[in-house]
Amino acid sequence: MPAPDRRRQLLEAALEAFSRKGFEGATTKEIAEAAGVTEGVVFRHFPSKQALYAAVLEHQDESRDMQEWLERLQFHMDRNDDAGVLGTIAAGILTSYRADVRFERLMLFAALEGHEQGLAHHRRFALPIFERLQEYFTRRQQDGALRGNNAAAVITAIAGMSQYYAMMTQMFGYGSSLGDDEIVEAFTAIVLNGIVPCSVTPEKGNS
């Protein structure tokens, strides 16, 4: 097998193993067996288990789907399309879970294990995007286009709803009568408009 094809095969086997057992639980021996090669072949392509893990993370970041998502996000930001930005965030999370939930499980394992390599990778990828979005929503608030809510809270709201819904339906087996497009539209509307009509004054809870 040509080296690039073998490398992709090993990355696929590693992703499967790391997503089922985490970094600590998965072994290079079982990854080799899953790929139908010897453990020596694994180390010929990757000098260590840590290097293999890092390559799995980087391979996900370099995927065409991820690049297209970032381009769509920037497209809506350039046009001050607030609904488009929020919808793109929500749709990207749902699509990620549906396309290959294994990477999401791998990230959860990294958090559970306190695996700094995985957590640091997530921060390197997510924080720049978060900061770009925070700047965007802050600017839109300053322009008077959006209410003056905390920009970080706005991002967390749309991402949090989408992440929870994706986990419930893709990991925990909960069904849903709504399609992804309907869910994205609903979450976007909730963040943009809230759930209380403008003519109604929200009641304060009893202290």
Coordinates of C-alpha atoms in Angstrom, one line a residue:
M1 CA 0.0 0.0 0.0
P2 CA 1.4 3.5 -0.9
A3 CA 2.6 5.4 2.2
P4 CA -0.1 8.1 2.0
D5 CA -2.9 5.5 1.8
R6 CA -1.3 3.5 4.7
R7 CA -1.1 6.7 6.8
R8 CA -4.8 7.4 6.2
Q9 CA -5.7 3.8 7.1
L10 CA -3.8 4.1 10.4
L11 CA -5.4 7.4 11.2
E12 CA -8.8 5.9 10.7
A13 CA -8.0 2.9 12.9
A14 CA -6.5 5.3 15.5
L15 CA -9.6 7.5 15.5
E16 CA -11.8 4.5 16.1
A17 CA -9.7 3.3 19.0
F18 CA -9.2 6.7 20.7
S19 CA -12.9 7.4 20.4
R20 CA -13.8 4.2 22.1
K21 CA -11.2 4.0 24.8
G22 CA -9.5 7.4 25.0
F23 CA -5.8 8.1 24.8
E24 CA -5.0 6.1 27.9
G25 CA -7.1 3.1 27.1
A26 CA -6.2 2.6 23.4
T27 CA -3.0 0.9 22.5
T28 CA -0.8 1.0 19.4
K29 CA -1.0 -2.8 19.3
E30 CA -4.8 -2.8 18.8
I31 CA -4.6 0.1 16.3
A32 CA -2.1 -2.0 14.3
E33 CA -4.3 -5.1 14.5
A34 CA -7.3 -3.1 13.4
A35 CA -5.4 -1.8 10.4
G36 CA -4.1 -5.3 9.6
V37 CA -0.4 -4.4 10.1
T38 CA 2.3 -5.0 12.7
E39 CA 2.9 -2.5 15.4
G40 CA 6.3 -1.7 13.8
V41 CA 4.4 -0.3 10.7
V42 CA 2.6 2.1 13.0
F43 CA 5.8 3.4 14.4
R44 CA 7.3 3.6 10.9
H45 CA 4.7 6.3 10.2
F46 CA 4.3 7.8 13.6
P47 CA 7.3 7.8 16.1
S48 CA 5.1 7.6 19.2
K49 CA 1.5 7.1 20.4
Q50 CA 1.4 10.8 21.1
A51 CA 2.4 11.7 17.6
L52 CA -0.3 9.4 16.2
Y53 CA -2.9 11.1 18.5
A54 CA -1.7 14.5 17.3
A55 CA -2.0 13.4 13.7
V56 CA -5.6 12.3 14.2
L57 CA -6.4 15.7 15.7
E58 CA -4.7 17.6 12.9
H59 CA -6.3 15.5 10.2
Q60 CA -9.7 16.5 11.5
D61 CA -8.8 20.2 11.4
E62 CA -7.6 19.9 7.8
S63 CA -10.8 18.3 6.5
R64 CA -12.5 20.0 3.6
D65 CA -15.8 20.2 5.5
M66 CA -14.1 22.2 8.3
Q67 CA -12.6 24.7 5.8
E68 CA -15.9 25.1 4.0
W69 CA -17.6 25.8 7.4
L70 CA -15.1 28.5 8.3
E71 CA -15.6 30.1 4.9
R72 CA -19.4 30.1 5.3
L73 CA -19.0 31.7 8.7
Q74 CA -16.8 34.4 7.4
F75 CA -19.2 35.0 4.4
H76 CA -22.1 35.8 6.8
M77 CA -19.9 37.9 9.1
D78 CA -18.7 40.0 6.2
R79 CA -22.3 40.8 5.3
N80 CA -23.5 41.5 8.9
D81 CA -25.9 38.6 8.6
D82 CA -26.5 37.8 12.3
A83 CA -29.0 35.0 11.6
G84 CA -26.6 33.5 9.1
V85 CA -23.8 33.6 11.6
L86 CA -25.8 32.0 14.3
G87 CA -27.3 29.4 12.0
T88 CA -23.9 28.5 10.6
I89 CA -22.5 27.9 14.2
A90 CA -25.5 25.6 15.0
A91 CA -25.5 23.8 11.7
G92 CA -21.7 23.2 11.9
I93 CA -22.0 21.5 15.3
L94 CA -24.9 19.3 14.2
T95 CA -23.1 18.4 10.9
S96 CA -20.0 17.5 12.8
Y97 CA -21.8 15.0 15.0
R98 CA -23.7 13.5 12.1
A99 CA -20.7 13.2 9.8
D100 CA -18.5 11.3 12.4
V101 CA -19.4 11.3 16.0
R102 CA -16.2 9.5 16.8
F103 CA -14.2 12.8 16.9
E104 CA -16.6 14.3 19.3
R105 CA -16.3 11.2 21.6
L106 CA -12.5 11.6 21.4
M107 CA -12.7 15.1 22.6
L108 CA -15.0 14.1 25.5
F109 CA -12.4 11.5 26.5
A110 CA -9.7 14.1 26.4
A111 CA -11.8 16.2 28.9
L112 CA -12.5 13.2 31.1
E113 CA -8.9 12.0 31.1
G114 CA -7.6 15.5 31.6
H115 CA -5.4 14.8 28.5
E116 CA -3.6 18.0 28.0
Q117 CA -2.5 17.2 24.4
G118 CA -6.2 16.9 23.3
L119 CA -7.4 19.8 25.4
A120 CA -4.6 22.1 24.2
H121 CA -5.4 21.2 20.6
H122 CA -9.1 22.0 21.2
R123 CA -8.1 25.4 22.6
R124 CA -5.8 26.2 19.7
F125 CA -8.6 25.5 17.3
A126 CA -11.6 26.8 19.1
L127 CA -10.3 30.0 20.9
P128 CA -9.4 31.9 17.7
I129 CA -12.9 31.2 16.3
F130 CA -14.5 32.2 19.6
E131 CA -12.5 35.5 19.6
R132 CA -13.5 36.3 16.0
L133 CA -17.2 35.7 16.9
Q134 CA -16.9 37.7 20.1
E135 CA -15.5 40.7 18.1
Y136 CA -18.3 40.3 15.5
F137 CA -21.1 40.3 18.1
T138 CA -19.6 43.1 20.1
R139 CA -19.3 45.2 17.0
R140 CA -22.9 44.5 16.0
Q141 CA -24.0 45.5 19.5
Q142 CA -22.1 48.7 19.3
D143 CA -23.7 49.4 15.9
G144 CA -27.1 49.1 17.6
A145 CA -28.1 46.0 15.5
L146 CA -28.2 43.7 18.5
R147 CA -29.1 44.1 22.2
G148 CA -26.2 44.7 24.5
N149 CA -26.0 41.2 25.9
N150 CA -22.6 39.7 26.8
A151 CA -21.1 38.6 23.5
A152 CA -19.5 35.5 25.0
A153 CA -22.8 34.5 26.4
V154 CA -24.5 34.8 23.0
I155 CA -21.9 32.5 21.4
T156 CA -22.2 30.0 24.3
A157 CA -26.0 30.0 24.0
I158 CA -26.1 29.0 20.4
A159 CA -23.2 26.6 20.7
G160 CA -24.5 25.1 23.9
M161 CA -28.0 24.4 22.6
S162 CA -26.6 22.8 19.5
Q163 CA -24.0 20.7 21.3
Y164 CA -26.5 19.4 23.8
Y165 CA -29.0 18.5 21.1
A166 CA -26.4 16.8 19.0
M167 CA -25.2 14.8 22.0
M168 CA -28.7 13.7 23.0
T169 CA -29.6 12.6 19.5
Q170 CA -26.2 11.2 18.3
M171 CA -24.7 9.8 21.4
F172 CA -27.5 9.0 23.8
G173 CA -30.1 7.8 21.3
Y174 CA -32.8 10.3 21.9
G175 CA -35.1 10.7 18.9
S176 CA -36.4 13.9 17.4
S177 CA -39.4 14.8 15.2
L178 CA -37.6 17.8 13.9
G179 CA -35.0 17.9 11.1
D180 CA -31.7 19.6 11.5
D181 CA -32.7 22.6 9.4
E182 CA -35.8 23.1 11.7
I183 CA -33.6 22.8 14.8
V184 CA -31.1 25.3 13.5
E185 CA -33.9 27.8 12.6
A186 CA -35.4 27.4 16.0
F187 CA -32.2 27.8 17.9
T188 CA -31.3 30.9 15.8
A189 CA -34.7 32.4 16.5
I190 CA -34.4 31.8 20.2
V191 CA -31.0 33.6 20.4
L192 CA -32.1 36.4 18.2
N193 CA -35.6 37.0 19.5
G194 CA -35.9 35.2 22.8
I195 CA -39.1 33.4 23.7
V196 CA -41.1 36.1 25.3
P197 CA -43.2 38.4 23.0
C198 CA -42.0 42.0 23.0
S199 CA -45.4 43.1 24.3
V200 CA -45.0 40.9 27.4
T201 CA -43.0 41.8 30.4
P202 CA -41.2 38.7 31.8
E203 CA -42.2 37.8 35.3
K204 CA -39.5 37.7 37.9
G205 CA -39.2 34.5 40.0
N206 CA -40.0 34.6 43.7
S207 CA -36.9 35.2 45.8

